[in-house]
Coordinates of C-alpha atoms in Angstrom, one line a residue:
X99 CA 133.3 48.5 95.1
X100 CA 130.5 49.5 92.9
X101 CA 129.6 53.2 92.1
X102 CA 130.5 53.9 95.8
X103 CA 132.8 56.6 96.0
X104 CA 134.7 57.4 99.1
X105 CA 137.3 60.4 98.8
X106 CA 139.5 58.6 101.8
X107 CA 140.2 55.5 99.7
X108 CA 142.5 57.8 97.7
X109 CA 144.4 58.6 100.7
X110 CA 148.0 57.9 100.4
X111 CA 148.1 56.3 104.1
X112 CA 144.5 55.3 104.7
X113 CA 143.4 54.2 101.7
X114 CA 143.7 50.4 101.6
X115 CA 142.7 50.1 105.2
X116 CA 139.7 52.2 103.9
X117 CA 139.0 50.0 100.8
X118 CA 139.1 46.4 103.1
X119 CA 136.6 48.3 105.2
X120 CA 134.3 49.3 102.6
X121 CA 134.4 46.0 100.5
X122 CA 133.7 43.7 104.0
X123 CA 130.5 46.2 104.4
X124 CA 129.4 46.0 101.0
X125 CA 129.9 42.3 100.7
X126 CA 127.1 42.2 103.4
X127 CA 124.6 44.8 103.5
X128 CA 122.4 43.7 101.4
X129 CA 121.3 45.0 97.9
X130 CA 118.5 47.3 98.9
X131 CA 121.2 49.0 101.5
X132 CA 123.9 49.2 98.7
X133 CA 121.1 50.7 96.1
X134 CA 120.1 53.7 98.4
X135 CA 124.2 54.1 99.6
X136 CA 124.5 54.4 95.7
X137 CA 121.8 57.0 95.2
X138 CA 123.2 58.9 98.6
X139 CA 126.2 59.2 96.3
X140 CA 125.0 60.3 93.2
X141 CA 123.1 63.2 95.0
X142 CA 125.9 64.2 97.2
X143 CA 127.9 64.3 93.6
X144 CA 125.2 66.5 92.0
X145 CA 125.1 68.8 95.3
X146 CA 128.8 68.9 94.8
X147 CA 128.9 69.8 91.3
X148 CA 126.5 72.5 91.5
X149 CA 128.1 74.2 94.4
X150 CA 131.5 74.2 93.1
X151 CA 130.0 75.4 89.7
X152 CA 128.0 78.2 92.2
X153 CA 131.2 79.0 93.3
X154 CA 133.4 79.8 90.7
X155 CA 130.5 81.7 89.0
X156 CA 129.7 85.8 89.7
X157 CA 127.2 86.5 91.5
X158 CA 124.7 88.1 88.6
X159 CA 125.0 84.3 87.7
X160 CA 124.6 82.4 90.5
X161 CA 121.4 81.7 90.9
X162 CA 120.6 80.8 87.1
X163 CA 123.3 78.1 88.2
X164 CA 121.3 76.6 90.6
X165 CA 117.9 77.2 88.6
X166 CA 119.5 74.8 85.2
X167 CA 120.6 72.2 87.7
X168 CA 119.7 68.7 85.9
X169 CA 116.6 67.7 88.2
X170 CA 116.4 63.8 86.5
X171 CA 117.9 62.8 89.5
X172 CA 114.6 62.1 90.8
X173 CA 112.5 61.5 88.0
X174 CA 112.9 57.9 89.1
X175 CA 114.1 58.2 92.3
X176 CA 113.7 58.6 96.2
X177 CA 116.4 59.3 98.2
X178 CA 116.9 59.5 101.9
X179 CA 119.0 62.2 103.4
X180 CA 122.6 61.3 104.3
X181 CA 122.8 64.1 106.9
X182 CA 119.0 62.2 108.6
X183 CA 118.2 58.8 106.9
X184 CA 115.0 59.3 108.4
X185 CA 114.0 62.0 106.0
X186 CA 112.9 60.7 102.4
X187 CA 113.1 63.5 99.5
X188 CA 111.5 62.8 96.3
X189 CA 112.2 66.1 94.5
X190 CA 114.2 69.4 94.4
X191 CA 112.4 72.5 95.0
X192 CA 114.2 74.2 92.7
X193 CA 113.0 77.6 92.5
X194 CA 113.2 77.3 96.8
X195 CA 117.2 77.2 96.1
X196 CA 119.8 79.3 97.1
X197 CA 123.1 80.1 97.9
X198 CA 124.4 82.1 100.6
X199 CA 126.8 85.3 100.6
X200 CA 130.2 84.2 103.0
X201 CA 133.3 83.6 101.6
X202 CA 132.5 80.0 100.8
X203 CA 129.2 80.3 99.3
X204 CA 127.2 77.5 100.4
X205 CA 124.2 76.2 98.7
X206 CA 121.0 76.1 100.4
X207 CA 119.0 73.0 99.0
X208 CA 115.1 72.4 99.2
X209 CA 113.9 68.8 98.8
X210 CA 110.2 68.0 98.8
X211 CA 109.6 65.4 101.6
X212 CA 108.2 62.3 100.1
X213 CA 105.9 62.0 103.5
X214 CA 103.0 64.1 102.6
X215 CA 102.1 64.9 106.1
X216 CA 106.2 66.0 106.7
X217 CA 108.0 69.4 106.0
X218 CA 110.1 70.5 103.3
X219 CA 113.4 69.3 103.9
X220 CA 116.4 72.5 103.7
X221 CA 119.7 71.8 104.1
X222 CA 123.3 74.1 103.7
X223 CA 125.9 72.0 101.3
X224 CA 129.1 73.4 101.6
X225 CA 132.4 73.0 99.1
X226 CA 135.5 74.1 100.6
X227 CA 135.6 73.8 104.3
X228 CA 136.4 70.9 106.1
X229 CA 133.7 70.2 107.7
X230 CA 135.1 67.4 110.3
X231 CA 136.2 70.0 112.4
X232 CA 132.7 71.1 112.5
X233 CA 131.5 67.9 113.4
X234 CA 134.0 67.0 115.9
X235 CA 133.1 70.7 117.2
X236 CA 129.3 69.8 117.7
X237 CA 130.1 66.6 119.3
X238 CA 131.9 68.2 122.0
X239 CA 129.2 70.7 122.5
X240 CA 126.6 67.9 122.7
X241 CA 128.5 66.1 125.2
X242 CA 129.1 69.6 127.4
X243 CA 125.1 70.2 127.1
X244 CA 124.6 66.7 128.8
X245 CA 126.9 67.8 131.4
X246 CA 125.5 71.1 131.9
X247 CA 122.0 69.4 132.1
X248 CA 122.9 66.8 135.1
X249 CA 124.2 69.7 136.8
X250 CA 121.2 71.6 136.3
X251 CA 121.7 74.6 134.1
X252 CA 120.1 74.5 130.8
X253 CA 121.5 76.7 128.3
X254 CA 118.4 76.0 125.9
X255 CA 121.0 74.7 122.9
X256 CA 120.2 73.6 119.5
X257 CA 122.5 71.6 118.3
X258 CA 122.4 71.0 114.5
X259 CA 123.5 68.1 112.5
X260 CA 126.8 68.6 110.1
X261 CA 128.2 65.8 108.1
X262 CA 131.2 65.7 106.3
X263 CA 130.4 63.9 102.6
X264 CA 133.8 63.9 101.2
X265 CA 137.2 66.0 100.9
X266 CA 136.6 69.6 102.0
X267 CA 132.2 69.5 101.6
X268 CA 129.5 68.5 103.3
X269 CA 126.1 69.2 104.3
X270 CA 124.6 71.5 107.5
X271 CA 121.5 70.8 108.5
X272 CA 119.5 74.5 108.5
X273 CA 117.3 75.2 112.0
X274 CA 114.6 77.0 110.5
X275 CA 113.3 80.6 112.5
X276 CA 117.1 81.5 113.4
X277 CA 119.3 84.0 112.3
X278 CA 123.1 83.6 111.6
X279 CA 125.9 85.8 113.7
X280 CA 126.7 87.1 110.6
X281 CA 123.5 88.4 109.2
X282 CA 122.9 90.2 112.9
X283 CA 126.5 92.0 112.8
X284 CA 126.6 92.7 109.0
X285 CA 124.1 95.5 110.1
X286 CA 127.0 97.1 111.9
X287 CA 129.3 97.3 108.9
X288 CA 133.0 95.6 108.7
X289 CA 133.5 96.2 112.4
X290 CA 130.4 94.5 113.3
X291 CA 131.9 91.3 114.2
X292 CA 134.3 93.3 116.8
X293 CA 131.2 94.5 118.8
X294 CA 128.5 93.3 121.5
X295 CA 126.5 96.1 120.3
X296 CA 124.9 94.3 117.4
X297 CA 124.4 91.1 119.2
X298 CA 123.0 92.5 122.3
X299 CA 120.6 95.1 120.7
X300 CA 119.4 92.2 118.6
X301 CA 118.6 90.0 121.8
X302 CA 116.8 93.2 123.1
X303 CA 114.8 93.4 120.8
X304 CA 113.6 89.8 120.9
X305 CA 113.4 90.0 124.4
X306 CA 112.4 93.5 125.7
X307 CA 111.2 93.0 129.2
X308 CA 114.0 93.1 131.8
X309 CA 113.3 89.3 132.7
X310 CA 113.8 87.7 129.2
X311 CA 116.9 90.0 128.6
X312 CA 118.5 89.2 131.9
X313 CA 118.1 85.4 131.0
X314 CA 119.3 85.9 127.4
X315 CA 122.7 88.2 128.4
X316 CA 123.8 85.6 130.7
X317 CA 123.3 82.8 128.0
X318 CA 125.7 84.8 125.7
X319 CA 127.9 85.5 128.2
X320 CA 128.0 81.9 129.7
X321 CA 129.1 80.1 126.5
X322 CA 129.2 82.5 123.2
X323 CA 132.3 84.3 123.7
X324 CA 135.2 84.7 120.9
X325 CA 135.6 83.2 117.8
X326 CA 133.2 80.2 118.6
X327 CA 130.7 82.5 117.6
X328 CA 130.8 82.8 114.1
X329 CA 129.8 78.8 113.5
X330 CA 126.2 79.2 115.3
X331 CA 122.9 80.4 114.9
X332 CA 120.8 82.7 116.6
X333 CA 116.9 82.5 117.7
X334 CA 114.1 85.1 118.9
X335 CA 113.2 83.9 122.3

């Protein structure tokens, strides 16, 4: 199997059906294919090194963490995006990292797009959470958007890309101009998150005529209720 690694070939009950799997595809992809699914790896194992290192780290230090990680990665190298294949990064912009402040201290990562007419390319890489629940959450949003749609209400929804890379981690992709539930209640001290204060006087003020807040206050209370809230991000209309 190469320098492929795949955390679910170490699963007790999976794992050989996983292997047979991974050995038929890689027995016919090709070389060029199995040389970028190799570098996809690497960089997912770097990501994952540096955010578990990130983590375990206080905070004073954090961020020299992420400003001494090893960038020779892509001295020699290209690599397309396992979260979008589409986008090509051919350096870290390192001084453009971050991390964030929740419990689980995800990494925000800034790669230089190789396309010199394209945009810098920010993901979230997350250790920790298992992010399949995420993704199987998305999904089911995506597929209740379409249905929404046909019957003619559009709820304006952004639905990001999340894909889990291994055991407990994986990458988020980060919708630039928004703000996280978090950020908007944190305002609000510890009991923010119990309120509709915060969020609604944050969507007034993005929206202070008596039209664009009407249209807003039913969007949040058409879909954003309870503890769905805390996965999503929020955007000035």
């Amino acid at each position: 199997l190469g320098n492929i690694r795949i955390d679910t070939l170490y699963d007790p009950k999976f794992g050989i059906r996983y292997e047979q799997i991974l050995g038929a595809f890689l027995s016919v992809c090709g070389k060029g294919l199995r040389e970028e699914l190799e570098k996809q790896t690497r960089l997912v194992l770097l990501f994952g090194m540096v955010a578990e290192k990130v983590k375990q780290t206080s905070v004073s230090g954090r961020q020299v963490c992420i400003l001494n990680v090893s960038i020779s990665f892509f001295l020699k190298n290209k690599c397309r995006l396992p979260l979008n294949p589409s986008l090509v990064a051919k350096e870290l912009n390192i001084k453009a990292c971050s991390f964030f402040s929740s419990n689980a201290v995800p990494l925000k990562i800034a790669l230089i797009n190789a396309d010199p007419l394209g945009e810098e390319i920010n993901v979230m890489f997350k250790v920790g959470e298992d992010l399949r629940q995420d993704m199987l959450a998305l999904q089911m949003i995506k597929i209740m958007d379409k249905i929404w749609l046909q019957e003619g209400l559009d709820l304006r929804m952004v639905i990001f890309k999340c894909l889990s890379t291994g055991k407990d981690r994986g990458m988020v992709e980060l919708v630039p101009a928004s703000e996280t539930l978090r950020k908007i209640q944190v305002e609000y001290g510890v009991t923010g998150s119990f309120k509709d204060k915060p969020l609604a006087e944050w969507l007034r003020k993005y929206n202070p005529t008596e039209e664009e807040y009407e249209k807003v206050t039913f969007f949040q209370y058409s879909f954003f209720e309870g503890p769905v809230l805390s996965g999503f991000n929020f955007y000035p209309c």
